[in-house]
mmCIF file of C-alpha atoms and ligand atoms in Angstrom:
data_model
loop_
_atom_site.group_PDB
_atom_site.id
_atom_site.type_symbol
_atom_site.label_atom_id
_atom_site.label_comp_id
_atom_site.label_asym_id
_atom_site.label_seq_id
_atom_site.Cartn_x
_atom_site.Cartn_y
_atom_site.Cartn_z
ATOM 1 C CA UNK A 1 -40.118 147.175 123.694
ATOM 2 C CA UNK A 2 -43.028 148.595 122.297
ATOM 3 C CA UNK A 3 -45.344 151.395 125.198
ATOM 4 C CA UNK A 4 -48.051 152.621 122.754
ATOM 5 C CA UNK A 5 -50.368 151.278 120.580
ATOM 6 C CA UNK A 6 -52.462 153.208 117.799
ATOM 7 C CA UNK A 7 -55.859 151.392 117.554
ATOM 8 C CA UNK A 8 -58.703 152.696 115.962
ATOM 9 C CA UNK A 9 -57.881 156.477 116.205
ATOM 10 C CA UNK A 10 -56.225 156.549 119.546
ATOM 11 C CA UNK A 11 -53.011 155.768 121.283
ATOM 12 C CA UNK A 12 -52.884 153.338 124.086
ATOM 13 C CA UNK A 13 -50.586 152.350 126.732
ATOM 14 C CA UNK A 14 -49.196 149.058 125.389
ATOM 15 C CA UNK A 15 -51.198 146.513 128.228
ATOM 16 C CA UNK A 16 -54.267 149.051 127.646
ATOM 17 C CA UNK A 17 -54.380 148.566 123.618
ATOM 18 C CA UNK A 18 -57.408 146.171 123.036
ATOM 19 C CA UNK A 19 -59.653 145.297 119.941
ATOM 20 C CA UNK A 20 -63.325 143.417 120.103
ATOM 21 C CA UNK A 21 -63.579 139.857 121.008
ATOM 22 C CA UNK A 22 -65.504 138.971 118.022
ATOM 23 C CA UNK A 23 -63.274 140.416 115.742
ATOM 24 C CA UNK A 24 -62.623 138.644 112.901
ATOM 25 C CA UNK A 25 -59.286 139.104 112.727
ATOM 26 C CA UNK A 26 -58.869 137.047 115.825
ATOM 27 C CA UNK A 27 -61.583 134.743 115.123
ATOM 28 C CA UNK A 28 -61.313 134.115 111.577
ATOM 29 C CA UNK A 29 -57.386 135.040 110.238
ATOM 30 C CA UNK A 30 -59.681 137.623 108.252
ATOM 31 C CA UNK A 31 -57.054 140.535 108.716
ATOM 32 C CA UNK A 32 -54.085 141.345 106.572
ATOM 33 C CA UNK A 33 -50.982 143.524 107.773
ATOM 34 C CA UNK A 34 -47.305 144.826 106.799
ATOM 35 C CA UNK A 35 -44.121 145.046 108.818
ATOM 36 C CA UNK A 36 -41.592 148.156 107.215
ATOM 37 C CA UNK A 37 -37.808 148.689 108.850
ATOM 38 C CA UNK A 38 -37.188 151.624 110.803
ATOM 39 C CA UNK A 39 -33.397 152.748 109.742
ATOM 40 C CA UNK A 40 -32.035 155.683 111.654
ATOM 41 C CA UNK A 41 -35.639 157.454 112.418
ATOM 42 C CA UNK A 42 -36.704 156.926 108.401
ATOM 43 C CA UNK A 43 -39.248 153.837 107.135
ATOM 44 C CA UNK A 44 -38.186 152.030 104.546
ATOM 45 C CA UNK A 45 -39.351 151.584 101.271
ATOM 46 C CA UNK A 46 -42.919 152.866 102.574
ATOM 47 C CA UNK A 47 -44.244 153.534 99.123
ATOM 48 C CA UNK A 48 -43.628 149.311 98.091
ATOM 49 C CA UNK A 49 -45.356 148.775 101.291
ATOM 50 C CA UNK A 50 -48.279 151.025 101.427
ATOM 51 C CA UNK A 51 -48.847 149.814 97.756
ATOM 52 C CA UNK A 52 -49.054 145.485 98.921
ATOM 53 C CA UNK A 53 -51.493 146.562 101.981
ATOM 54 C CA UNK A 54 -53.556 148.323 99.223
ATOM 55 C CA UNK A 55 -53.333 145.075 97.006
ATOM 56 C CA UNK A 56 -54.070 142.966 100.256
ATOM 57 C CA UNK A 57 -56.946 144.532 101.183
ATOM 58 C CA UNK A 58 -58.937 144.706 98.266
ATOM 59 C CA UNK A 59 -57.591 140.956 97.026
ATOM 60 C CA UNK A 60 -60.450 140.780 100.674
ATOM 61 C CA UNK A 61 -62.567 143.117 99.546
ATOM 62 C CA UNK A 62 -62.070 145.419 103.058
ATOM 63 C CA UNK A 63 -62.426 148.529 102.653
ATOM 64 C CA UNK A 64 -59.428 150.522 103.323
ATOM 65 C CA UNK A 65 -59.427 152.466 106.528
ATOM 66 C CA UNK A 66 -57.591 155.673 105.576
ATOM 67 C CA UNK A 67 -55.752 157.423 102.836
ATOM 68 C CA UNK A 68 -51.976 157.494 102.301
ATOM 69 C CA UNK A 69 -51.432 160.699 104.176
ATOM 70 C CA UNK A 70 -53.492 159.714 107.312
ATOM 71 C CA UNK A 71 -50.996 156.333 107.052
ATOM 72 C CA UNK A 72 -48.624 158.428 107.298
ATOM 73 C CA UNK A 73 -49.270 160.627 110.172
ATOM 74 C CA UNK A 74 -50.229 157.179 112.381
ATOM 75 C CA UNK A 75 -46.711 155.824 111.315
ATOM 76 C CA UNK A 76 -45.050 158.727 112.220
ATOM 77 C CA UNK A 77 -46.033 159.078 115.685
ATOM 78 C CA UNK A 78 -46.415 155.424 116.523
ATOM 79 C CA UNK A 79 -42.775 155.597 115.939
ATOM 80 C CA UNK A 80 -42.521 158.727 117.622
ATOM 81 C CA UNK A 81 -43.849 157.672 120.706
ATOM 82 C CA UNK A 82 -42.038 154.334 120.946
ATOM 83 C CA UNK A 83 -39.140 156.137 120.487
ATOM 84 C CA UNK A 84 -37.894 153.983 117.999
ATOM 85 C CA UNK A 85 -34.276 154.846 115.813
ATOM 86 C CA UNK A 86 -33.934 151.273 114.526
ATOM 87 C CA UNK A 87 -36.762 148.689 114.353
ATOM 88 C CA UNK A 88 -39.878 147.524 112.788
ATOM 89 C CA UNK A 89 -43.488 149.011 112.401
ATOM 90 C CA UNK A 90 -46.607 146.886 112.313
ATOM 91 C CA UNK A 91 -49.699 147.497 110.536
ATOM 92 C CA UNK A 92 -52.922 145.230 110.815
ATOM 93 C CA UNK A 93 -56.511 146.328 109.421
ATOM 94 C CA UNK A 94 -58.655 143.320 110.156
ATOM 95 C CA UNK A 95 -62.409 143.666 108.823
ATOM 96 C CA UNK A 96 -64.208 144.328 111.836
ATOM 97 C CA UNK A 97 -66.013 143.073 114.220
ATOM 98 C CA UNK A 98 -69.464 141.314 114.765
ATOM 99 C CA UNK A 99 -71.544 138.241 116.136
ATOM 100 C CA UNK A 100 -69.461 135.818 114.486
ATOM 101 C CA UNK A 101 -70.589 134.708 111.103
ATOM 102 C CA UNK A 102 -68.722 132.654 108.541
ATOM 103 C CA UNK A 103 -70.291 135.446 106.259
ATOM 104 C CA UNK A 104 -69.233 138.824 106.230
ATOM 105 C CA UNK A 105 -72.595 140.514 107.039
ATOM 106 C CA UNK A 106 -72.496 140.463 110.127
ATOM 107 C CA UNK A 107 -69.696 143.218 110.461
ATOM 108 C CA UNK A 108 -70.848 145.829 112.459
ATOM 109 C CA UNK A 109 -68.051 147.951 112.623
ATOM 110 C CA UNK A 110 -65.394 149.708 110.066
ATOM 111 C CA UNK A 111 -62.491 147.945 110.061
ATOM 112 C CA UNK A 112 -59.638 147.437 112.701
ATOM 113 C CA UNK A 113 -56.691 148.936 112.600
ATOM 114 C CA UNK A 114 -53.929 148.639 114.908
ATOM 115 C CA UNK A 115 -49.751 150.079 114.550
ATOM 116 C CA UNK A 116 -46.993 149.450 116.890
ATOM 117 C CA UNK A 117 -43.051 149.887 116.732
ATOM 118 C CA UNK A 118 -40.670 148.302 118.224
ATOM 119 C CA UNK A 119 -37.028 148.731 118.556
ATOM 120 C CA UNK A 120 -33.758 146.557 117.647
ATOM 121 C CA UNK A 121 -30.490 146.911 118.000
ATOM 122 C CA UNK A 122 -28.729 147.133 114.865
ATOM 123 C CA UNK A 123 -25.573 145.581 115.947
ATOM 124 C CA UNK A 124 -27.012 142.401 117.028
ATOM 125 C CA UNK A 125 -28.948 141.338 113.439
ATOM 126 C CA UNK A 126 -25.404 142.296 111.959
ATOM 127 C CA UNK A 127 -23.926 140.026 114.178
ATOM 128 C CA UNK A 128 -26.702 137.326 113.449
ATOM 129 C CA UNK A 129 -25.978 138.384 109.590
ATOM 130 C CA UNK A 130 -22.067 137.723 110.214
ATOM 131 C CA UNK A 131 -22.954 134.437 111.714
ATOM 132 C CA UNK A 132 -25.235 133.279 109.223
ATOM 133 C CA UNK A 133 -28.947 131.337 109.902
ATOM 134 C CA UNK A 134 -29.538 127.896 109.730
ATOM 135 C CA UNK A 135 -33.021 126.665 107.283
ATOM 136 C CA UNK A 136 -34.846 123.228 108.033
ATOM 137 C CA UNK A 137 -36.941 122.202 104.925
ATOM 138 C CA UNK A 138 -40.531 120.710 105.351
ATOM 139 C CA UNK A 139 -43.422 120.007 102.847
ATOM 140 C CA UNK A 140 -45.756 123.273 101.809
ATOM 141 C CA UNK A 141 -48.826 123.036 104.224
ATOM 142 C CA UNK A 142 -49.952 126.565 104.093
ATOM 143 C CA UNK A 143 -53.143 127.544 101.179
ATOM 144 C CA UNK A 144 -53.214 128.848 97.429
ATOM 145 C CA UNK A 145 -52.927 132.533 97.993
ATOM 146 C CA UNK A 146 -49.781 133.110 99.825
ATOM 147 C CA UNK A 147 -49.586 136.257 97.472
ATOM 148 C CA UNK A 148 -52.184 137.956 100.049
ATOM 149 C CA UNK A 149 -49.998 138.716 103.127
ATOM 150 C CA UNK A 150 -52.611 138.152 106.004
ATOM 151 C CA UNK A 151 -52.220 137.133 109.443
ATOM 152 C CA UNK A 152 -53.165 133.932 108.994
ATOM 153 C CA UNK A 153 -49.814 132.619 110.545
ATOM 154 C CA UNK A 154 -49.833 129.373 111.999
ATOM 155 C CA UNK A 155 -48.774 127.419 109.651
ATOM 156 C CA UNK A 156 -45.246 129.817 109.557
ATOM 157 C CA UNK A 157 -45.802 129.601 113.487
ATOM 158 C CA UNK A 158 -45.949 125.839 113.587
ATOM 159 C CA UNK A 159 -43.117 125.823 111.038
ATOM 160 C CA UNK A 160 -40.226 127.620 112.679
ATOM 161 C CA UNK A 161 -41.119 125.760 116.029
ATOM 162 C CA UNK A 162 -40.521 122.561 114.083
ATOM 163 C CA UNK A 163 -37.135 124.517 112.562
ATOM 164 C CA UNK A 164 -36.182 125.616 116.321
ATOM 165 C CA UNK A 165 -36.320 122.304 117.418
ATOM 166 C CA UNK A 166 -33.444 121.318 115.019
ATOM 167 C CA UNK A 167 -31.864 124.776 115.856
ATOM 168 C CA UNK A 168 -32.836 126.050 112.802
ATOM 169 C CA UNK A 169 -33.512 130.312 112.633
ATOM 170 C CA UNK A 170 -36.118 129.805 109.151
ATOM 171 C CA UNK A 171 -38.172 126.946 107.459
ATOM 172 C CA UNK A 172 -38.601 126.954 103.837
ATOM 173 C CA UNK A 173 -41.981 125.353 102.554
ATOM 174 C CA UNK A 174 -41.123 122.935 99.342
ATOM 175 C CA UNK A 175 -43.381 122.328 97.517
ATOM 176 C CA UNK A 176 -45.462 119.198 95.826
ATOM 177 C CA UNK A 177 -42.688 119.811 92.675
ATOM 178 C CA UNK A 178 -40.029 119.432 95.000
ATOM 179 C CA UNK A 179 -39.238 123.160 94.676
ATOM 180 C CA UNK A 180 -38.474 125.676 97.183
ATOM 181 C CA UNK A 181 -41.418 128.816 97.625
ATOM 182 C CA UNK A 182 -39.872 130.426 100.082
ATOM 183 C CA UNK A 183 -39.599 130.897 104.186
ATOM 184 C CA UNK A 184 -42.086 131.200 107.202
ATOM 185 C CA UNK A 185 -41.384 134.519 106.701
ATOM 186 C CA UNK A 186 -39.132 135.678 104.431
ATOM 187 C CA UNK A 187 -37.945 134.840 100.692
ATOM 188 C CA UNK A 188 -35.403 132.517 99.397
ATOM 189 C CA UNK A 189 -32.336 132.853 97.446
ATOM 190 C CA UNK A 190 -29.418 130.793 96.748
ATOM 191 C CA UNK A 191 -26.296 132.035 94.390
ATOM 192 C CA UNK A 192 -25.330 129.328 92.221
ATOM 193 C CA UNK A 193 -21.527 128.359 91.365
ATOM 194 C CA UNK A 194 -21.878 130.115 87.914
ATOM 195 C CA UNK A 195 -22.660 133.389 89.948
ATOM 196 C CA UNK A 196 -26.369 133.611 89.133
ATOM 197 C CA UNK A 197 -28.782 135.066 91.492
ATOM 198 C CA UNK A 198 -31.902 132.341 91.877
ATOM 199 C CA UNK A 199 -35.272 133.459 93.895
ATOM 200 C CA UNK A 200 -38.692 131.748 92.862
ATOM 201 C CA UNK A 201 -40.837 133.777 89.974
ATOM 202 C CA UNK A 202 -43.678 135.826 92.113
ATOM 203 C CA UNK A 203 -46.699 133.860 92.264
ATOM 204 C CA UNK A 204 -49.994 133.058 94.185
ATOM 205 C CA UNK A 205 -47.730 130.597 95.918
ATOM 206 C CA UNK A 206 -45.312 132.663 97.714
ATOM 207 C CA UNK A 207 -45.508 136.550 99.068
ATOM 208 C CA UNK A 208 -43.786 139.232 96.737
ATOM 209 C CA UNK A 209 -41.211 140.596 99.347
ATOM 210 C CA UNK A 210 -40.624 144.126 99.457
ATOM 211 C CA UNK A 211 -36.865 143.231 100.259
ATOM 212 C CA UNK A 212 -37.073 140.939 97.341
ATOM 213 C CA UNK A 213 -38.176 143.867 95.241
ATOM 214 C CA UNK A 214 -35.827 146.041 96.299
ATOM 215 C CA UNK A 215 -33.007 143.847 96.425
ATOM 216 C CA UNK A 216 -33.896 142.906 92.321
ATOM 217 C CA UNK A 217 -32.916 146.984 92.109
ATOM 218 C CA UNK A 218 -29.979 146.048 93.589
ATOM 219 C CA UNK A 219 -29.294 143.177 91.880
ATOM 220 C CA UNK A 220 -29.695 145.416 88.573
ATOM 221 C CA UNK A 221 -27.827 148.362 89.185
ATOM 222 C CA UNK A 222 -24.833 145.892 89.882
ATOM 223 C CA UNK A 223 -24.819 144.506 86.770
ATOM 224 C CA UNK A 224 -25.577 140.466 88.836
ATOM 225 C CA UNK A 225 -27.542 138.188 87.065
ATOM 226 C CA UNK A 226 -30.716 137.711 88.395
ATOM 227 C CA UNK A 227 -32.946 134.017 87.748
ATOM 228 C CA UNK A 228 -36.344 133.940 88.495
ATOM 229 C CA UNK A 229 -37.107 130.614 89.101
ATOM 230 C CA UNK A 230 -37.744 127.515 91.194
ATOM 231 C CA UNK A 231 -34.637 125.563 93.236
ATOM 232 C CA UNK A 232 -34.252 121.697 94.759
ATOM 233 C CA UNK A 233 -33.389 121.890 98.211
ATOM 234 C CA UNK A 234 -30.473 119.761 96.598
ATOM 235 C CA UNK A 235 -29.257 122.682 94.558
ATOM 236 C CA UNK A 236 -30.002 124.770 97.555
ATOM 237 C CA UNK A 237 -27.007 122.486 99.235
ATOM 238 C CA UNK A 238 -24.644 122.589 96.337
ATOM 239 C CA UNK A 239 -25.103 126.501 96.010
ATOM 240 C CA UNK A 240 -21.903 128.538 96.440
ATOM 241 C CA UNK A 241 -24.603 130.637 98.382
ATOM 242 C CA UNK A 242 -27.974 131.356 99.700
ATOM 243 C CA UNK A 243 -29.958 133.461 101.910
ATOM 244 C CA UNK A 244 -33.034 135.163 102.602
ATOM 245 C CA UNK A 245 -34.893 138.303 102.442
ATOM 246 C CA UNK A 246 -37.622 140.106 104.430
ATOM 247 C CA UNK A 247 -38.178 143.992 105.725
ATOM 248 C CA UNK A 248 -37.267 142.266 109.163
ATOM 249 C CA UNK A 249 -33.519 140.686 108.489
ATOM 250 C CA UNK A 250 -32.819 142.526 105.041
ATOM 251 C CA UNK A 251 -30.949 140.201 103.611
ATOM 252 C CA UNK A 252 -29.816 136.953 105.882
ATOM 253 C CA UNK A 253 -26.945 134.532 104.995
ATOM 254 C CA UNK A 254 -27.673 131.369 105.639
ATOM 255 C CA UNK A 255 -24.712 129.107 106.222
ATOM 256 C CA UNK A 256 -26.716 125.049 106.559
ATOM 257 C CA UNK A 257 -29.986 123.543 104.741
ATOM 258 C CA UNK A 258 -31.173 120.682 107.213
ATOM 259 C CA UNK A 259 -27.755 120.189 107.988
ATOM 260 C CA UNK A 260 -25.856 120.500 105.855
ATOM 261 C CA UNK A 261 -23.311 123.691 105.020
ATOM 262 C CA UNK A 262 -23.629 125.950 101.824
ATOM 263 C CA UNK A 263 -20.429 126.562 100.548
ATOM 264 C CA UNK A 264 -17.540 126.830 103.330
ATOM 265 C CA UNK A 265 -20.018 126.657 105.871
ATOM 266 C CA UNK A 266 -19.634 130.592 106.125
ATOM 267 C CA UNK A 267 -22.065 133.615 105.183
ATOM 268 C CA UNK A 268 -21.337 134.043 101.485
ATOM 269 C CA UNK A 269 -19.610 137.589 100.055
ATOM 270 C CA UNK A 270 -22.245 138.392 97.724
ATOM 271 C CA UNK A 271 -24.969 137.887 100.188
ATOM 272 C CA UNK A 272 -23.002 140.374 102.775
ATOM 273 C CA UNK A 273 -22.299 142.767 100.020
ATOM 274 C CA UNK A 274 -25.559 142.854 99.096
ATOM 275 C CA UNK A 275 -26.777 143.439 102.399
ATOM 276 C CA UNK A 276 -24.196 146.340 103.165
ATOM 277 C CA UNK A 277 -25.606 148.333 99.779
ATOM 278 C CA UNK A 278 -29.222 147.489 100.527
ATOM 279 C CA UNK A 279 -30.443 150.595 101.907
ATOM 280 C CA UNK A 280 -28.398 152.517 98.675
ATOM 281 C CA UNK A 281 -31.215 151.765 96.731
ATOM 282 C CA UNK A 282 -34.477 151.516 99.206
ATOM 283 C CA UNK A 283 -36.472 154.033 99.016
ATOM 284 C CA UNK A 284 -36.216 156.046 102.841
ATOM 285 C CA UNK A 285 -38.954 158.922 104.220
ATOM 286 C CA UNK A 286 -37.012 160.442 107.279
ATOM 287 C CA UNK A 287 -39.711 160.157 110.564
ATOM 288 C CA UNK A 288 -39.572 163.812 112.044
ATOM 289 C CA UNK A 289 -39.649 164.235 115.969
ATOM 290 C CA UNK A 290 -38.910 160.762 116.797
HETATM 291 N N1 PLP B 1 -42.595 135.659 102.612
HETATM 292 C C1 PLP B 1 -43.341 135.570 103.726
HETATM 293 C C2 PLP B 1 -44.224 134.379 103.914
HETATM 294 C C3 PLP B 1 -43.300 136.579 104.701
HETATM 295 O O1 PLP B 1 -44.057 136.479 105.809
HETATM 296 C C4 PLP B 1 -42.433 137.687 104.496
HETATM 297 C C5 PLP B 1 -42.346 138.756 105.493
HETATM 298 O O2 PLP B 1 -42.978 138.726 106.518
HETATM 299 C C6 PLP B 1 -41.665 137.732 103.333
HETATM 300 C C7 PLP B 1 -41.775 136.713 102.402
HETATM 301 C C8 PLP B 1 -40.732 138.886 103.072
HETATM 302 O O3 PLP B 1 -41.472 140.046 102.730
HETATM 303 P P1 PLP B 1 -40.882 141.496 102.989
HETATM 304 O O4 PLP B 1 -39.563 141.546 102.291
HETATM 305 O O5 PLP B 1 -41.888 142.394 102.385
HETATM 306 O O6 PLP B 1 -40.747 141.645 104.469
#
């Protein structure tokens, strides 16, 4: 579990780690944030990270707190003091806080920023991964600039309830055109019969994964055809595989679409490969002290 809490310049015990009541990030969604893997005391692919929190923030126009290096330092001993080998980070910079306003004017303060870690144990998410997920499909209900990760959740939230119900692990949001933009919170693949490697084209619809990035270095350097480009949930079914991608799960085999199995019903070889060679071509910064 996570004990401390970096907010605003100081670390808190974990029940002791508060923001403002009228800030906007809680009143408003207005706040964007990143989650980065923890392997083995280093942060993964930190640079592709840093880089989409950069992008998010001034898609919002808020200001950015602090520079790379002062990133950094707060990563380093959030995860130091959470004592945290294998896990996640969390970053969130909302705008602020002030008497609420639709407007931003009203923002008295600089921005919010807030980093935890938490632990996970490595041998359970491969067990999940040898297992495989199950994915329920339902309509796109979410807005037109999914590109922008913020934390305006609840539509993801409300989704993988709905998926949980029909023990489902992951929704995936189709769209009006029938196609597949990817999960409450991860991306979509599926590997077709011919052997080609399918994942949606980046757009304002869906988020541009940093797994997904990486993973197209992966994809590259062995020689697998990659497709960039929308799926059915149909084909999805027929595919020999699929799975899905995010800095939480790396990459997840999933073995049923709303029911029914993807190709023997098993996690796919190609998505387990893939997923065993992942962190050959991430990019790694060791975390010292922790
Ligand atoms: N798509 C959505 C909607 C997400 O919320 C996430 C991760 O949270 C992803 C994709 C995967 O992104 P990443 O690989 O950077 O974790």
């Amino acid at each position: 579990m996570t004990k401390v809490v970096y907010v605003n310049g100081t670390y808190h015990r974990y029940n002791d780690a508060l923001v403002h009541a009228e800030d906007r990030g809680f009143q408003f969604g207005d706040a964007v944030y990143e989650v980065c893997e923890i392997k083995n005391r280093a942060i993964v692919d930190e640079e592709r990270h840093m880089t989409r929190l950069a992008r998010s923030l001034s898609e919002l126009s808020i200001p950015s707190p602090m520079r790379i290096g002062a990133w950094q330092r707060v990563i380093q001993e959030t995860v130091r003091r959470n004592r945290v080998r294998d896990g996640i980070v969390y970053l969130q910079v909302s705008r602020g806080a002030g008497p609420r306003d639709f407007l931003f004017g009203s923002v008295e303060t600089e921005p919010t920023v807030v980093c935890l870690a938490r632990p996970h144990s490595r041998a359970a998410q491969q067990a999940n991964a040898e297992k495989g997920i199950s994915i329920k499909s339902m309509p796109e209900m979410r807005w037109a600039r999914c590109d922008i990760k913020t934390v305006m959740l609840l539509p993801a939230s409300l989704a993988k309830e709905e998926a949980k119900k029909s023990g489902a692990q992951e929704a995936w949001f189709v769209g009006a055109d029938g196609n597949v933009r990817e999960g409450g919170s991860s991306n979509a693949w599926i590997i077709t019969n011919d052997n080609e490697l399918i994942t949606p084209a980046v757009s304002s619809a869906i988020l541009r994964g940093i797994t997904r990035t990486t993973l197209i270095d992966l994809i590259e350097r062995e020689g697998l055809t990659l497709v960039e480009r929308g799926f059915t949930i149909e084909e999805a079914q027929a595919a020999r595989e699929a799975f899905i991608t995010s800095a939480s799960n790396l990459v997840m085999p999933a073995v049923q679409i709303d029911g029914k199995p993807i190709g023997n019903g098993h996690p796919g070889i190609t998505s387990l490969k893939l997923r065993a060679s992942f962190h050959e071509v991430a990019q790694m910064r060791q975390l010292a002290g922790s």
